[in-house]
Amino acid sequence: MGFSTDAIHVGQEPDPSTGAIVAPIYQTSTYLQSALGKDKGYDYARTNHPNRKALERTVAKLEGGSAAYVFTSGMAGIDAVFRLLRPGDHTILSEAVYGGVFRLTTLLLKDFGLEFTYVDTSRVENIANAIRPSTRMIYIETPTNPTMVVTDLAAVAKLAREKDATLVVDNTFLSPYLQQPIALGAHIVVHSMTKYLNGHSDCTGGAVILTRAADAEKIYFLQRSAGAGLAPMDCFLVSRGIKTLAVRMDRHDANGMAIARFLDSHPKVKRVIYPGLPSHPQHELARRQQRGFGGMLSFDLGSLDAARALLNHVKLCSLAESLGGVETLISHPAIMTHASVPAEIRRHIGITDGLVRLSVGIEDVEDLIADLDKALAHT
């Protein structure tokens, strides 16, 4: 079946006991055993429950994986993936990785004997040069948050196979509708389902999609042992959101392109970073490996004062953390999402004080442009 059909039907079948088109929320913590050691597939909600199992089926299907497990947040899922490693193991990461991943790896996981190297993964030779005998994992964000750097996944997958390393790809910015990392050779895909998969800014969640049985077994063990599995209500909300993923992403993509072109032509904007623009250094690569360019972009106004003036004067664009909702969200990475990254590293990877990140929603694009235009007049 096609993507939209799978998104609506796989894992979202009518309830067999009542015929309800939308399956119920199983808001229970425990399940009856008919006899000692005999249950109907569920015993305790931390271990598993019907809403979680259904959502995991959906996400695995859409990403082309053999299994998936969903967590309380994207960071909980990413943490579980890094726990596949052992003390002394080395991981190479995209240098412009999300601030939460930078914080997790540099301030927490390094104390457990894991080693991390950050490189510009848009150049595959940088990854090759960073590989050590102890390298076990390559972790890629593409596009990166918020600098929108695109990495050639097929080329990195080839390198990972040659070096017997696990390739992990964060696909949050594009969703499985616009990019398929597993089809390009990734072993594991992670998502903050809080973003585009849910799409309505009303719950948090993370997903880990696997291609290998051994990895899946370990991730499930971590999920149930650490107690980070997603609760029934949140699973229901993400499943609800996924049904409209395809139509939402088409609108995010169209609006993102229109906003990028508007900002690119505005005299107050110093630079627009959007893979859909020919000026983007990996524009042709993005065209090849993505179905579209999405609704995420960044632009530089040249100074913190200019960025603050814009952010304090937008009305329709909401100044808030997160991204991927139906409403347009705007943020300042240096002060908000990437505040935990040291200033010298932010400057090195291109997160300037004048950089603004925009998650373009699905509103009427003319209204978004008018809002940005009025706010830019104050910069």
C-alpha positions as a printed Julia matrix, in Angstrom:
379×3 Matrix{Float64}:
   0.0     0.0    0.0
   1.0     3.63  -0.37
   2.41    5.79   2.43
  -0.85    7.6    3.25
  -2.79    4.34   3.32
  -0.25    2.74   5.65
  -0.29    5.81   7.92
  -4.05    5.54   8.3
  -4.48    1.77   8.53
  -1.37   -0.08   9.77
  -1.61   -0.41  13.54
  -4.87    1.54  13.46
  -7.34   -1.21  12.59
 -10.89   -1.05  13.98
 -11.33   -2.51  17.46
 -12.23   -6.21  16.96
 -14.41   -6.45  20.07
 -16.69   -3.47  19.33
 -16.05   -2.47  15.72
 -14.96    1.03  16.79
 -13.12    2.68  13.9
 -10.78    4.35  16.39
  -9.34    1.83  18.85
  -9.86    2.69  22.54
  -7.31    4.14  24.92
  -6.31    1.33  27.26
  -6.0     3.49  30.36
  -5.07    0.7   32.74
  -1.89   -0.16  34.61
  -2.35   -3.92  34.83
  -4.03   -6.84  33.04
  -5.95   -9.86  34.28
  -4.28  -13.26  34.17
  -6.75  -16.07  33.51
  -4.5   -18.49  35.36
  -1.05  -18.33  36.89
   1.35  -17.47  34.06
  -1.45  -17.13  31.48
  -2.45  -13.74  30.08
  -3.76  -12.31  26.8
  -0.44  -10.88  25.72
  -0.22   -8.08  28.29
   0.56   -8.13  31.99
   1.71   -4.67  33.1
   1.56   -1.33  31.26
   5.23   -0.51  31.82
   6.14   -3.64  29.87
   3.67   -3.12  27.03
   0.09   -2.17  26.25
  -2.16   -2.25  23.16
  -1.8     1.45  22.3
   1.98    1.24  22.4
   2.11   -1.95  20.37
  -0.19   -0.44  17.74
   1.85    2.76  17.41
   5.08    0.78  17.16
   3.64   -1.21  14.27
   2.71    2.01  12.47
   6.09    3.69  12.92
   8.04    0.57  11.91
   5.99    0.27   8.73
   6.38    3.93   7.73
  10.16    3.91   8.23
  10.67    0.52   6.61
  12.06   -1.11   9.76
  11.52   -4.59  11.12
  10.66   -3.35  14.63
  10.05   -0.12  16.53
   9.79    0.93  20.17
   8.32    4.19  21.45
   9.52    6.17  24.44
   8.44    9.04  26.67
  10.47   11.5   24.6
  12.89   11.64  21.72
  15.77   11.98  24.16
  14.69    8.85  26.04
  14.8     6.91  22.78
  18.2     8.36  21.82
  19.56    7.54  25.27
  18.42    3.92  24.79
  20.25    3.75  21.44
  23.51    4.93  23.01
  23.07    2.25  25.68
  23.66   -0.33  22.97
  27.32    0.67  23.36
  29.81   -0.49  25.98
  32.56    1.37  27.89
  35.39    2.2   25.53
  33.17    2.31  22.45
  33.51    5.34  20.2
  30.76    7.21  18.32
  31.06    9.83  15.57
  28.27   12.44  15.54
  27.19   15.35  13.37
  28.87   18.39  14.9
  25.72   20.55  14.72
  23.69   17.96  16.6
  20.63   18.97  18.67
  21.62   20.61  21.96
  19.97   17.88  24.04
  22.09   15.21  22.36
  25.22   17.3   22.91
  24.32   17.64  26.59
  23.54   13.92  26.96
  26.8    12.8   25.39
  29.22   15.36  26.83
  27.81   15.76  30.34
  26.38   12.31  31.1
  27.31    9.39  28.88
  31.02   10.2   28.82
  31.07    9.39  32.54
  30.1     5.81  31.64
  33.18    5.29  29.49
  31.71    6.16  26.09
  33.73    8.31  23.69
  32.32   10.82  21.2
  33.76   12.81  18.29
  31.85   15.57  16.49
  32.58   16.3   12.83
  31.02   18.05   9.87
  29.29   15.01   8.42
  28.39   16.8    5.18
  31.89   15.72   4.1
  32.1    11.93   4.3
  35.9    12.1    4.42
  35.6    13.83   7.8
  33.79   10.77   9.12
  36.33    8.41   7.57
  39.21   10.37   9.12
  37.59   10.23  12.57
  37.09    6.47  12.61
  39.08    4.55  15.22
  39.43    0.83  15.9
  36.92    1.38  18.72
  34.31    3.16  16.55
  31.01    1.3   16.87
  28.43    3.91  15.87
  27.91    6.83  13.48
  25.1     9.16  14.52
  23.74   11.53  11.88
  21.24   14.38  11.93
  20.22   15.4    8.43
  19.28   18.17   8.12
  20.99   19.25  11.34
  19.24   21.28  14.01
  19.32   24.27  13.46
  22.04   24.74  10.82
  20.27   22.59   8.19
  23.42   20.73   7.1
  22.59   17.74   4.87
  24.59   14.5    4.95
  24.84   11.94   2.15
  23.25    8.96   3.88
  24.0     6.4    1.17
  27.69    7.32   1.24
  27.86    7.19   5.04
  25.99    3.87   5.04
  28.62    2.42   2.69
  31.37    3.59   5.02
  29.56    2.19   8.06
  29.27   -1.22   6.4
  32.96   -1.23   5.54
  33.93   -0.34   9.12
  31.31   -2.56  10.79
  29.72    0.45  12.51
  26.04    1.01  13.27
  24.53    3.94  11.37
  21.91    5.83  13.36
  19.91    8.64  11.71
  17.7    11.21  13.43
  14.86   11.72  10.93
  12.82   14.14  13.05
  13.12   17.18  10.76
  11.75   15.46   7.67
   9.61   12.54   8.95
   9.4     9.23   7.06
   7.2    10.94   4.49
  10.02   13.14   3.17
  13.05   10.95   3.9
  13.66    7.19   4.25
  17.05    6.63   5.96
  16.66    2.83   6.17
  16.16    2.63   2.4
  19.46    4.52   2.09
  21.3     2.07   4.35
  20.71    3.19   7.96
  20.52    0.49  10.66
  18.55    2.56  13.2
  16.29    5.6   12.87
  15.26    7.8   15.79
  12.48   10.38  16.08
  11.2    12.92  18.47
   7.56   12.02  17.84
   6.68   15.21  19.72
   7.33   16.96  16.41
   5.96   16.03  12.98
   4.69   12.53  13.79
   2.33   13.9   16.44
   2.04   17.24  14.67
  -0.32   18.93  17.12
   1.96   20.01  20.01
  -0.11   18.11  22.56
   2.21   15.31  23.73
   5.83   14.23  23.88
   7.23   10.96  22.58
  10.2     9.3   20.93
  10.68    6.37  18.58
  13.51    3.99  17.77
  13.12    1.99  14.56
  15.36   -1.04  14.06
  16.42   -3.23  11.15
  18.3    -5.95  13.08
  16.75   -8.43  15.5
  19.62   -8.26  18.0
  19.32   -4.46  18.29
  15.53   -4.71  18.63
  15.82   -7.22  21.46
  18.2    -4.96  23.37
  16.11   -1.83  22.85
  12.97   -3.6   24.09
  14.9    -4.8   27.14
  15.99   -1.23  27.84
  12.48    0.13  27.3
  10.78   -2.19  29.75
  13.65   -2.29  32.28
  14.18    1.48  32.53
  10.44    2.2   32.38
  10.62    4.76  29.57
   7.83    3.34  27.4
   5.18    5.77  26.15
   1.87    5.87  28.07
  -1.48    4.93  26.46
  -2.89    8.45  26.06
   0.28    9.76  24.44
   0.41    6.76  22.1
  -3.18    7.48  21.11
  -2.36   11.13  20.36
   0.64   10.27  18.18
  -1.35    7.59  16.33
  -4.07   10.18  15.71
  -1.5    12.65  14.38
   0.18   10.17  12.05
  -3.06    9.67  10.12
  -2.65   13.14   8.61
   1.15   13.1    8.34
   1.29   13.01   4.54
  -1.1    15.9    3.94
   0.49   17.96   6.7
   4.0    17.43   5.36
   2.97   18.49   1.88
   1.67   21.77   3.34
   4.73   22.25   5.58
   6.92   21.71   2.52
   5.03   24.2    0.33
   4.87   26.84   3.06
   8.53   26.31   3.97
   9.61   27.01   0.41
   7.45   30.14   0.16
   8.77   31.54   3.46
  12.38   30.73   2.51
  12.03   32.61  -0.77
  10.43   35.59   0.99
  13.18   35.79   3.6
  15.89   35.27   0.98
  14.71   38.38  -0.84
  14.29   40.55   2.28
  16.93   43.27   2.77
  17.0    42.81   6.58
  17.92   39.11   6.34
  21.62   38.37   6.0
  21.32   34.68   5.13
  18.66   31.99   4.77
  19.58   28.35   5.4
  17.07   26.06   3.7
  18.0    23.0    1.61
  15.26   23.87  -0.88
  17.08   27.01  -2.0
  19.73   26.64  -4.75
  22.07   28.68  -2.53
  22.22   25.87   0.03
  25.57   24.02  -0.3
  23.88   20.6   -0.28
  20.84   21.56  -2.35
  21.4    18.92  -5.03
  22.02   16.21  -2.45
  18.79   17.13  -0.65
  16.92   16.9   -3.94
  18.27   13.38  -4.48
  17.73   11.81  -1.07
  14.64   13.67   0.14
  11.1    13.67  -1.18
  10.79   17.35  -0.26
  12.56   20.04   1.75
  10.19   20.35   4.68
   9.11   23.17   6.92
  12.31   23.79   8.9
  14.63   26.69   8.09
  16.98   29.11   9.78
  17.93   32.66   8.94
  20.5    35.11  10.26
  19.68   38.72  11.09
  23.26   39.67  11.91
  22.99   40.39  15.62
  21.28   39.41  18.85
  19.51   42.78  19.01
  17.98   42.26  15.56
  16.93   38.72  16.41
  15.39   39.87  19.69
  13.47   42.65  17.95
  11.99   40.2   15.47
  11.1    37.6   18.1
   9.47   40.19  20.34
   7.27   41.54  17.54
   5.9    38.45  15.79
   2.22   37.84  16.49
   1.16   34.82  14.45
   4.48   32.98  14.77
   4.72   31.67  18.34
   7.97   32.17  20.23
   8.39   28.72  21.75
  10.56   25.63  22.03
   9.86   22.59  19.84
   8.86   22.28  16.19
   6.76   20.29  13.76
   3.31   21.38  14.91
   0.53   22.65  12.71
   1.21   26.11  14.11
   4.33   28.09  13.19
   6.94   28.18  15.95
   9.93   30.5   16.03
  12.94   30.3   18.32
  16.44   31.56  19.07
  18.76   28.51  19.16
  21.67   30.17  21.01
  19.44   31.11  23.95
  16.82   28.37  23.72
  17.43   24.93  22.15
  21.24   25.07  22.13
  21.95   27.06  25.28
  23.78   24.04  26.77
  26.33   24.12  23.92
  29.38   26.28  24.82
  29.51   29.6   22.98
  32.76   28.81  21.15
  31.28   25.57  19.8
  28.09   27.34  18.76
  30.13   29.86  16.8
  32.18   27.09  15.18
  29.12   25.22  13.91
  27.31   28.36  12.76
  24.83   29.04  15.56
  25.32   32.79  15.73
  23.57   35.2   18.09
  21.6    36.5   15.12
  20.36   33.07  14.02
  16.62   32.42  14.19
  15.01   29.0   13.65
  11.58   28.76  12.09
   9.26   25.76  12.11
   6.79   26.75   9.4
   3.26   25.57  10.13
   0.31   24.9    7.87
  -1.45   28.25   8.21
  -2.2    30.38   5.15
   1.28   31.3    4.02
   0.28   34.87   3.12
  -0.55   35.48   6.79
   2.82   34.1    7.92
   4.69   36.29   5.44
   2.77   39.36   6.58
   3.59   38.6   10.23
   7.3    38.17   9.51
   7.38   41.26   7.3
   5.87   43.46  10.02
   8.24   42.06  12.65
  11.27   42.54  10.41
  10.43   46.23  10.15
  11.44   46.51  13.84
  14.91   45.02  13.32
